[in-house]
Amino acid sequence: MSDRGARIPRVLAIDAGGTMTDTFIVDEHGSFVVGKAQTTPEDESVGFMASARDALGQWDSTPEDGFPAIVSGIYSGTAMLNRLLQRQGLRVGCIVNAGHEDYLRLERGIQTYLGSSYSDRLHLATHFHNEPLVPRERMKGVRGRIDVFGDEVLPLRDEDVRVAARELLDEGVQGIVVSLLFSYRNSSHEQRVAAILEEEKKSSGVNGSVPVFLSSELYPMRRDLPRLNSTLIEAYAAEPSRTTLKAVRDITKKGGAKFELRVMSAHGGTVSIETAELGRTLVSGPIGGVVGGQALAERMGLRNVLCTDIGGTSFDIALITDGRFEITQTPDIARFVLNMPLVKIDSIGAGTGSFVRVNPNSNRPELGPDSAGSRIGVSWPPGGLETVSVTDLNLVLGRLNPDYFLGGDVDLDVELARDAIDRQLAGPLGLSVADAAAGVIELFEQTLKNEAVGQILGKGYSPTDYTLLCYGGGGPLHVAGYTDGVRYREVLVPAWAAGFSAFGCACADFDYRYDQTVDLPLLPSFGEVERAGIGTMITSAWLGLQDRVAAEFAKSTIERERIRFTHAVRMQYYGQLNDIEFISPHAALEGRAQVDDLIAAFEEAYAKMYASSARSPEFGYLVTHVIVHGTVDVEKPALPQMPEQPGTPPLKARRPVHWGRASDGEFVETDIFQLEEIRAGNSIEGPAIVEHSATTFAVPPGRSASLDCHHIFHLTDSSEA
Amino acid sequence: MATLDSTRRTPGQHGGIGWDGRTLLSMLEESESLFAQTGHYAGLRELEMMRSDPIGYEKLFSRLRGGLVSARSTALNISASPIVRELGELCFALYTPEGDSLALSTGIIVHVHTMSDAIKWMVRHRYEENPGIRPGDVFANNDPTIGDVHNADVQTFVPIFWEDELIAWAGGVTHVLDIGASTPGGVPVGPTMRYEDGIDLPCMKIGEHDELAPWHLERCRKRTRASAYYMLDERTRLAGCHMIRDAVERVLAEEGTRRFKVFSREVIEEGRRSFKARIREMTIPGRYRSPAVFDAEFSDKEQLPARARRDIVMHSPFEVRIGGDGTYELDYEGCSAWGWHSMNCTPSGMQGAIWVMFTQTLICNDKINDGAYFAIKTNFPEGTISNLGEAEGSTAIAWAFLQPSFTGFPRTISRALQARGFIEEILAAYSVSGNVQQGGGIDQYGSSSAIMNFEVSAQGMGAKYVLDGTDYCAAMFNPEGDMGDVEMWELISPFVYLSRRVKASSGGPGRHRGGSSFESLFMVNKTPFWELQNIGTGRVLSSAGLFGGYPGATAYIHNIHGADLTERALRGEAYPVADGDFEHPALMEIEGDSREYKNDGMTLLSPFANGDLYLSVMKGGAGLGDPLLRPVADVHRDVSEGHLLPRFAESIYGVGDRDAHRRRRLERARPTRDWVASERERILAQDLARPIKEMYAESMRLSPRWAAEYRGFWDLPEDFDFDVLTPTVTVARAQPGRTDPDDAADAFLAASEPVASTPSPGGGRLDRETLEALLDERLSRREVKEIQSGYKDADRFEKWISVLQDRVAYDDPIVLPAGEGLNIVRRRSDGQLVHRCDCGHDFCAHNRNWKMDAVVHVRESEEAILEVYPKMAGPDPTLQHLREYFCPSCARQLEVEALPPGYPVVHEFLPDVEGFYRGWLGREVPA
């Protein structure tokens, strides 16, 4: 290893999970280390420092020595999500339209089954309502209505607002959320409510100490329950998180850091911890990987990438098409429908920890939807599990090393797994233990394969158009299986697959994104003047959002000149409900010709996303949202760049492994390698297994893998190689 | 084009286009005859592929099903119509050449079998020869008498060929927003005859070479309102079918046709076996009855043609017989006649309802296919509302009958589940969705438009055994309920929502209350012309309670034309935005030119102007168990949370003095047999409301069996009939005959022959302690959900009996639970099997109706009904009364019936106790 001080850390990314905090530190050459420590929920800065110390320790450095050199620091964590799940947020009051005080009780009905497995979505008896974040008595209605055009139908009744304000302030609320219908179109009623709230706060003596959150300012997008939920989460869960983040920032400053700590946001960029919309950092974990995938695509010149991530409980898929990931506008998270742009990730409940059972009624094998989670499987007695997991199957097949699970920290008992598989699967299916285990894994991988291929086909593309990228702790073990027989352009497995999400966070731009619902039609009947007029309206909406972006950057003392703006819209065929997002060819739409360019860009994007049979230009178009991204340059990790040395890595061991059909249903002697011993340029011929404390990479017979100069494995069919 | 075609070989030119050169018709006939001969689908006694290659079998299933699911999710993005895009009213399926479904996507599973009927119809009518079935062809169907629920469900079919052989069919269905009926909407209220049901596509070839024919597109464009939505849905279905075809072709290329064919057969036979095994695992062989009624007030509807202007009460007998081998048999003998309204059903629609119900309860998984269809039997007698046959009635809102009628489903299944001890699955009846607001006219953008407000898909659900019913949650027709965002509805409809609020006392009372519902108030906005209509329930209760719980409330309409609400608002005054309390409707404060305020389940299209108010009151689910057993604290919480109007805490739940309540029950009640004797006089005197007499007359004239048992129960003369006209029934008088109900019960039991079956392997591990914790409601909601979602424990019945036995004061062995607080017990003193209350009171023999030996209190006056339901929420006593059956000793309320006067006491559960023990459990009935 290098001498003390020889490494200069430049980028720091922290992923504070529920149990472990990972720290990812990159030096100026793109080399990196990953540190780990227990998460400390009561004060996350403690776990963070321990994790950073662990990471820097690997370079014989310390936070005190290393922090001053760091230019970029990104935080992502689950604290806010946990606060929401455990209902440990602030005491909030809401002001909504009179008659709609039951929003959080009704929760549209849909929130009674969100997040359930398919069979439970059908299984009515399992549906249940969430405990509201705000009890009914703190939901206050005020009379007055704005309609879909933004016109006032009924005036706001000031008296209602005053009564609501007094009652809420008397109740000692810590924040007041205001979300009125169609405020994204016309915010005057919300503004008026805010003004009255200020007056009432003054007269009640809580001058300024009760923050007010307006949905029209924070999430000015159509859909009332998601908008209310998003704004509410801001007040309920995000504000307390700001305190946590400030503690982490302060401790970095104390360590001599000169960088400004940023947070990973749902839209795939990073934002300051001072941002108004901190709620957008609610989910960040799975996003990191996709952002990393986009970074990899950019640095390696890949056009289309299919990102696949296998964790213990789920298989996450995201598409990067033409170098960009997709954004979904109304995601659901933790049984809440939300109105915030989120990197589009599709997830199925199949992971390495998924339980495997034979349905006693039909005698057919079933995977999940529940999983062993951190309890691994029956092979780990302390977990106390009785049901076989996918991990158990891998163990009996020799694909996982019982003595080197998590680097040997956890002892697994293969015999326990074998017995359980015999009783629970092999017996009922009439197969041997090995055939049952290999068969169910094949089924598992087939499920993942269907899902991955389905995503691409659904867009009207073919797998040959995409490079498949595999990461996550469980990915490398199954990637050969779920890509078997599919002609992807290439299959890539970064050597640091287990830490890829943290890498991705470090790759994220410093980027604010603002969305606004506008609903501007471009109908076939429109003449030149009308089209140009719509162009002007879009342009002025962009300008408004640009100002908001600039205001956010100003909190980090960044001048407007340094901001690179991107202008995008969401647009749909008129009358359809499915809008898609794309970047406008022009930063301002001046005149009919530029509006026509926008339409052409939509048609192009639409054809990329869906089969061309779905095109309906005869309906005309509707620009539903305008979007502005503002980005400033920050230092990001480069890809590792190693000299390539052809050859074969040193053998760590050999053991019999069952490769299913690939080894004709037999156990075959298989080469085992240690990941750290493999040099750039080395190749491995399957059957082979590459072990690492955090992941296992399986290369079946007939496949081979070579490690490139960026420390990324290329998995190929041996015949091609 | 003709020359192009002639250059290649047309499939079917040399022999049939089906498998191995056979005709589709010969394939269908052979399949049917093999099933008839062997009882197995395609005559398959062995599932060879599944046995020898279980993994390969499952992989094939997973690939095919994956193709259907991704076709659906991609197609969803193409569709425009809000009900498809927002509410997922879309489904795809894959069929064998003769029309049996192999697998289904997610979505409206109601269509598991309807599209099958349509394909079979084409096969039977030799479409192979004329108009021909070729690669690239596109067919459409929406004819309910062929295979559909109502015209608004439009189906598209695409044949999947492989080397000149028709290997399978892809089918897709969407529920369209408007089908061009005589009144707007996806469930139009107005039609009274089929000529008014809108576009009809009776298995038409609508395209070739993968393209839709111009005539079809033009016809649909001109014949539907909001045709842009219709056209996009058309495109959606076709694109989805093509994606399925691509997916199947990939499978065929890789796996070969032979394997695919073997799989096709086995997966359906396996579906049939699994279904029967599930029935044996979860239920009890026996006869179950759960009749329901539904009403429509048409006599005052001047817009209707004269023939249709009559008030009707529809009778759904809902008898289920679970056979000894696990066959589920649904019998509508005694059902009302079809009529000149739009609520008529076809067998295909009835099948749809069966699948909707099963997939929400006993078989909620992704493996459902037509195999399950082969494990059930049905009797929907022709000429009834359940099967209008060739009659010319309309089927536009078949759901209006299906929904109330199938409230019998959860009730009957729940009796079986209670007997078996699967208490986590027990549900009282759902609420019948309503008020379904639909309308059309010129929208706020100046375009011709039609809308149907689907917020009705999130209603109050039935009470559970261990939990209250889920409030505002789902709908009978779609468990994935979603009322939609207000801003999305206002985007497509010319109105503003003034409220959407929880409605107190909408759910049925009980030990566990039914789920509450909500009400919405709309104000019409920015339209030059708009009309509205609604479907709800009016004057009778349809979601019956269970085990002593009450039905969910009915609803009412309250609309104000020329309302002064806006003027009040402009003056800065306070004004109501909802009706709120049933008994003190706040909107009475609003003045206007005219007001519609009444119980009316069916309003017809009438104009609404800007500023007019339209109230939509939704309905709550049924209650479960004796309300006096509801913890007082829960009752107080219901009041404070707005689920219960305060005065009912005392009048229903007796929070003040429950013993006094029980004493009062016994004072007011009288022996059932006494009541039966007096009610008999009333029937003989024909002293019933006219719609009720017509309802009985229709049932009796259509079904000699039902008539005979009706006369037998009431001890009426052999030739008794009601003196009313039944214009849609072909016979003028009911056939004479009389059957004693006890003889009918004995005959049923004598014929019931449970076959020995391998005991269910279960797979679940719920232990006795957890079962008790579940029963005592000490588990968290998440823990209950885990039990609901997991496999069932094989020995649940033994544990359940043992838990119950520990909790009763008597020592005689419990043989079979027969309801909450009621068991069939082996009385050691004389060796008889008797119905016994938990207090120790014995009613009668196990094969007799215990209610006949109970005491009953019949609520048949408005005053008596007002003790349970608020004004506007209870039934019209001339059409329906409430019969509360109590134990004569302890006054426990064991069951509540909500039926028309003159209806026989329902023998709800006639279990085949001996058959269950000897056949399914493989042991003798405890001595």
CSV table of C-alpha atoms in Angstrom, one decimal, chain A residues 97-103 105-113 116-130 136 143-155 157 160 180-184 221-227 335 337 357-366 386-387 424 429-431 435-436 438-440 442-443 446-447 450 453-455 457-459 519 574-579 606 609-611 613-619 661, chain B residues 50-52 54-55 57-59 61-63 65-66 70 74 77-82 85-86 105-107 109 228-229 231-232 235 239 243 250 267 270 273-274 277-278 281 359-361 363-367 424-425 427 444-445 458 461 464 467 470-474 479-488 490-492 496-502 518 523 525-526 565-566 569-570 572-577 641-643 761-763 765 781-782 785 788-789 791-792:
chain,number,residue,atom,x,y,z
A,97,ASN,CA,-59.8,23.3,0.8
A,98,ALA,CA,-62.8,23.0,2.9
A,99,GLY,CA,-64.5,19.7,2.3
A,100,HIS,CA,-61.2,17.9,1.7
A,101,GLU,CA,-60.0,17.7,5.3
A,102,ASP,CA,-60.2,13.9,5.0
A,103,TYR,CA,-57.4,13.6,2.4
A,105,ARG,CA,-57.8,9.3,5.9
A,106,LEU,CA,-59.2,8.6,2.4
A,107,GLU,CA,-55.7,8.5,0.9
A,108,ARG,CA,-57.4,8.0,-2.4
A,109,GLY,CA,-57.9,4.3,-1.5
A,110,ILE,CA,-54.8,3.5,-3.4
A,111,GLN,CA,-52.5,3.8,-0.5
A,112,THR,CA,-54.1,0.8,1.2
A,113,TYR,CA,-52.1,-1.6,-1.1
A,116,SER,CA,-47.9,-5.0,-1.8
A,117,SER,CA,-47.0,-8.1,-3.8
A,118,TYR,CA,-49.2,-8.8,-6.8
A,119,SER,CA,-51.2,-11.4,-5.0
A,120,ASP,CA,-51.8,-9.1,-2.0
A,121,ARG,CA,-52.9,-6.4,-4.3
A,122,LEU,CA,-55.7,-8.7,-5.4
A,123,HIS,CA,-56.1,-10.2,-1.9
A,124,LEU,CA,-58.6,-7.6,-0.5
A,125,ALA,CA,-58.5,-8.8,3.1
A,126,THR,CA,-54.8,-7.6,3.3
A,127,HIS,CA,-55.5,-4.0,2.4
A,128,PHE,CA,-55.2,-1.4,5.2
A,129,HIS,CA,-54.9,2.3,5.7
A,130,ASN,CA,-51.8,4.1,6.9
A,136,ARG,CA,-57.9,14.7,11.3
A,143,ARG,CA,-63.6,27.8,1.7
A,144,GLY,CA,-62.6,29.0,-1.7
A,145,ARG,CA,-61.8,27.3,-5.0
A,146,ILE,CA,-59.6,27.8,-8.0
A,147,ASP,CA,-60.5,25.7,-11.1
A,148,VAL,CA,-58.5,23.8,-13.7
A,149,PHE,CA,-57.9,27.0,-15.7
A,150,GLY,CA,-56.6,28.8,-12.6
A,151,ASP,CA,-59.7,30.9,-12.4
A,152,GLU,CA,-61.3,31.7,-9.1
A,153,VAL,CA,-64.6,29.9,-8.8
A,154,LEU,CA,-65.3,30.7,-5.2
A,155,PRO,CA,-63.3,33.4,-3.3
A,157,ARG,CA,-62.8,33.1,2.8
A,160,ASP,CA,-61.8,30.5,7.7
A,180,LEU,CA,-55.0,24.0,-2.1
A,181,LEU,CA,-56.5,22.6,-5.3
A,182,PHE,CA,-55.0,23.9,-8.5
A,183,SER,CA,-52.5,26.1,-6.7
A,184,TYR,CA,-49.9,25.0,-9.2
A,221,MET,CA,-47.4,20.1,-10.1
A,222,ARG,CA,-50.8,18.7,-10.8
A,223,ARG,CA,-52.3,15.9,-8.6
A,224,ASP,CA,-53.5,17.0,-5.2
A,225,LEU,CA,-52.8,14.0,-3.0
A,226,PRO,CA,-49.3,13.6,-4.2
A,227,ARG,CA,-48.7,17.3,-3.9
A,335,ARG,CA,-47.0,3.7,0.7
A,337,VAL,CA,-48.0,8.7,-3.7
A,357,ARG,CA,-41.2,-22.5,-1.5
A,358,VAL,CA,-43.1,-25.2,-3.3
A,359,ASN,CA,-46.7,-24.2,-3.2
A,360,PRO,CA,-48.3,-27.1,-1.3
A,361,ASN,CA,-51.5,-26.8,-3.3
A,362,SER,CA,-50.3,-26.7,-6.9
A,363,ASN,CA,-46.8,-28.3,-6.2
A,364,ARG,CA,-45.2,-25.5,-8.2
A,365,PRO,CA,-42.1,-23.7,-7.0
A,366,GLU,CA,-42.5,-20.0,-6.0
A,386,GLU,CA,-36.9,-22.2,8.6
A,387,THR,CA,-37.6,-21.4,5.0
A,424,GLN,CA,-38.9,-28.3,1.3
A,429,LEU,CA,-40.6,-31.7,-6.8
A,430,GLY,CA,-39.3,-35.2,-7.2
A,431,LEU,CA,-35.7,-33.9,-7.9
A,435,ASP,CA,-31.2,-30.4,-9.4
A,436,ALA,CA,-33.9,-28.6,-7.4
A,438,ALA,CA,-30.0,-25.4,-9.7
A,439,GLY,CA,-33.5,-25.5,-11.2
A,440,VAL,CA,-35.0,-22.9,-8.9
A,442,GLU,CA,-32.6,-21.0,-13.2
A,443,LEU,CA,-36.2,-20.0,-12.6
A,446,GLN,CA,-35.3,-16.4,-15.8
A,447,THR,CA,-37.6,-14.1,-13.9
A,450,ASN,CA,-37.9,-11.6,-18.4
A,453,VAL,CA,-35.7,-8.0,-21.6
A,454,GLY,CA,-39.3,-6.9,-21.1
A,455,GLN,CA,-38.1,-3.4,-20.2
A,457,LEU,CA,-38.8,-4.7,-25.6
A,458,GLY,CA,-41.5,-2.6,-24.0
A,459,LYS,CA,-39.7,0.5,-25.4
A,519,ASP,CA,-50.8,22.5,-19.5
A,574,TYR,CA,-53.4,15.9,-26.6
A,575,GLY,CA,-56.0,13.8,-24.7
A,576,GLN,CA,-53.5,11.2,-23.6
A,577,LEU,CA,-52.4,11.0,-20.0
A,578,ASN,CA,-48.9,9.7,-20.5
A,579,ASP,CA,-46.4,12.5,-20.8
A,606,TYR,CA,-41.8,9.3,-28.1
A,609,MET,CA,-39.8,5.2,-25.9
A,610,TYR,CA,-42.7,3.4,-27.3
A,611,ALA,CA,-43.5,1.3,-30.4
A,613,SER,CA,-47.7,2.3,-33.6
A,614,ALA,CA,-48.5,4.3,-30.5
A,615,ARG,CA,-47.9,7.7,-32.2
A,616,SER,CA,-51.0,9.9,-32.4
A,617,PRO,CA,-49.9,13.2,-34.0
A,618,GLU,CA,-53.4,13.8,-35.3
A,619,PHE,CA,-54.6,14.7,-31.7
A,661,ARG,CA,-27.5,-27.2,-17.3
B,50,MET,CA,-45.0,-30.8,-14.9
B,51,ARG,CA,-43.9,-34.0,-13.2
B,52,SER,CA,-40.8,-34.8,-15.1
B,54,PRO,CA,-41.2,-29.0,-13.0
B,55,ILE,CA,-38.6,-26.3,-13.4
B,57,TYR,CA,-42.7,-26.1,-16.8
B,58,GLU,CA,-42.5,-23.2,-14.4
B,59,LYS,CA,-40.0,-21.3,-16.6
B,61,PHE,CA,-45.2,-20.3,-17.5
B,62,SER,CA,-43.1,-17.4,-16.2
B,63,ARG,CA,-42.1,-16.4,-19.7
B,65,ARG,CA,-47.1,-14.6,-18.2
B,66,GLY,CA,-44.2,-12.1,-18.3
B,70,SER,CA,-45.2,-6.4,-20.0
B,74,THR,CA,-46.6,-0.9,-22.2
B,77,ASN,CA,-49.0,4.0,-21.6
B,78,ILE,CA,-50.5,4.2,-25.1
B,79,SER,CA,-54.0,4.5,-23.8
B,80,ALA,CA,-55.6,7.8,-23.2
B,81,SER,CA,-58.8,7.0,-21.5
B,82,PRO,CA,-58.6,7.8,-17.9
B,85,ARG,CA,-54.6,4.7,-17.8
B,86,GLU,CA,-55.5,5.7,-14.3
B,105,SER,CA,-51.9,-10.4,-17.2
B,106,THR,CA,-52.8,-8.2,-14.2
B,107,GLY,CA,-55.8,-5.9,-14.6
B,109,ILE,CA,-59.5,-10.3,-14.2
B,228,ALA,CA,-60.4,10.2,-29.2
B,229,TYR,CA,-60.3,8.0,-26.1
B,231,MET,CA,-59.6,5.3,-30.7
B,232,LEU,CA,-56.6,5.2,-28.5
B,235,ARG,CA,-54.8,1.1,-30.6
B,239,ALA,CA,-50.5,-3.0,-29.8
B,243,MET,CA,-46.6,-7.7,-28.2
B,250,ARG,CA,-40.0,-16.0,-29.3
B,267,VAL,CA,-51.3,-25.8,-17.4
B,270,GLU,CA,-53.3,-28.1,-13.4
B,273,ARG,CA,-56.9,-29.3,-10.0
B,274,SER,CA,-55.4,-26.5,-8.0
B,277,ALA,CA,-57.7,-28.5,-4.1
B,278,ARG,CA,-58.1,-25.0,-2.8
B,281,GLU,CA,-58.5,-26.9,1.7
B,359,THR,CA,-59.3,-13.9,-7.3
B,360,GLN,CA,-59.8,-11.4,-4.4
B,361,THR,CA,-60.3,-14.1,-1.9
B,363,ILE,CA,-57.2,-17.7,-5.3
B,364,CYS,CA,-55.4,-14.4,-5.4
B,365,ASN,CA,-52.3,-15.3,-7.3
B,366,ASP,CA,-50.9,-14.9,-10.8
B,367,LYS,CA,-51.6,-18.5,-11.8
B,424,GLU,CA,-58.2,-14.0,9.0
B,425,GLU,CA,-59.9,-14.4,5.6
B,427,LEU,CA,-65.2,-10.8,5.1
B,444,GLN,CA,-65.2,23.1,-20.2
B,445,TYR,CA,-63.0,23.1,-23.3
B,458,ALA,CA,-62.9,3.0,-3.5
B,461,MET,CA,-65.4,-2.9,2.5
B,464,LYS,CA,-63.7,-8.9,9.0
B,467,LEU,CA,-60.8,-6.3,12.2
B,470,THR,CA,-61.5,-1.3,5.5
B,471,ASP,CA,-62.8,2.2,5.1
B,472,TYR,CA,-63.0,3.7,1.5
B,473,CYS,CA,-60.8,1.1,0.0
B,474,ALA,CA,-61.8,-0.9,-3.1
B,479,PRO,CA,-59.7,-4.8,-5.5
B,480,GLU,CA,-57.1,-2.2,-6.5
B,481,GLY,CA,-59.4,0.6,-5.7
B,482,ASP,CA,-58.4,4.2,-6.4
B,483,MET,CA,-60.7,7.2,-6.2
B,484,GLY,CA,-58.3,9.2,-8.3
B,485,ASP,CA,-57.0,12.7,-7.6
B,486,VAL,CA,-59.6,15.5,-7.6
B,487,GLU,CA,-57.4,17.5,-10.0
B,488,MET,CA,-57.4,14.6,-12.5
B,490,GLU,CA,-61.6,18.1,-12.8
B,491,LEU,CA,-59.2,18.1,-15.7
B,492,ILE,CA,-61.6,16.0,-17.7
B,496,VAL,CA,-65.4,21.4,-9.2
B,497,TYR,CA,-65.3,19.1,-6.2
B,498,LEU,CA,-66.6,21.1,-3.2
B,499,SER,CA,-65.8,18.1,-0.9
B,500,ARG,CA,-64.9,14.5,-0.5
B,501,ARG,CA,-65.6,13.6,3.1
B,502,VAL,CA,-66.0,10.6,5.2
B,518,PHE,CA,-67.5,9.0,1.7
B,523,MET,CA,-70.5,22.0,-8.5
B,525,ASN,CA,-68.6,24.7,-13.8
B,526,LYS,CA,-67.9,26.3,-17.2
B,565,LEU,CA,-74.0,28.8,-3.0
B,566,THR,CA,-71.8,31.0,-5.2
B,569,ALA,CA,-69.6,32.8,-1.2
B,570,LEU,CA,-69.3,36.1,-3.0
B,572,GLY,CA,-68.3,36.3,2.2
B,573,GLU,CA,-70.9,34.2,4.1
B,574,ALA,CA,-70.2,30.8,5.5
B,575,TYR,CA,-71.8,28.0,3.5
B,576,PRO,CA,-71.8,24.2,3.6
B,577,VAL,CA,-69.6,22.2,1.2
B,641,GLU,CA,-63.7,9.8,14.4
B,642,GLY,CA,-66.9,10.4,12.4
B,643,HIS,CA,-67.7,6.8,11.6
B,761,PRO,CA,-50.4,-30.2,2.8
B,762,GLY,CA,-51.0,-26.6,4.0
B,763,GLY,CA,-47.5,-25.3,4.3
B,765,ARG,CA,-47.0,-22.8,10.4
B,781,ARG,CA,-52.1,-5.2,11.5
B,782,ARG,CA,-48.8,-6.2,9.9
B,785,LYS,CA,-51.4,-9.4,7.1
B,788,GLN,CA,-53.3,-13.6,5.5
B,789,SER,CA,-50.5,-13.6,2.9
B,791,TYR,CA,-49.8,-20.5,3.2
B,792,LYS,CA,-52.4,-21.9,5.4
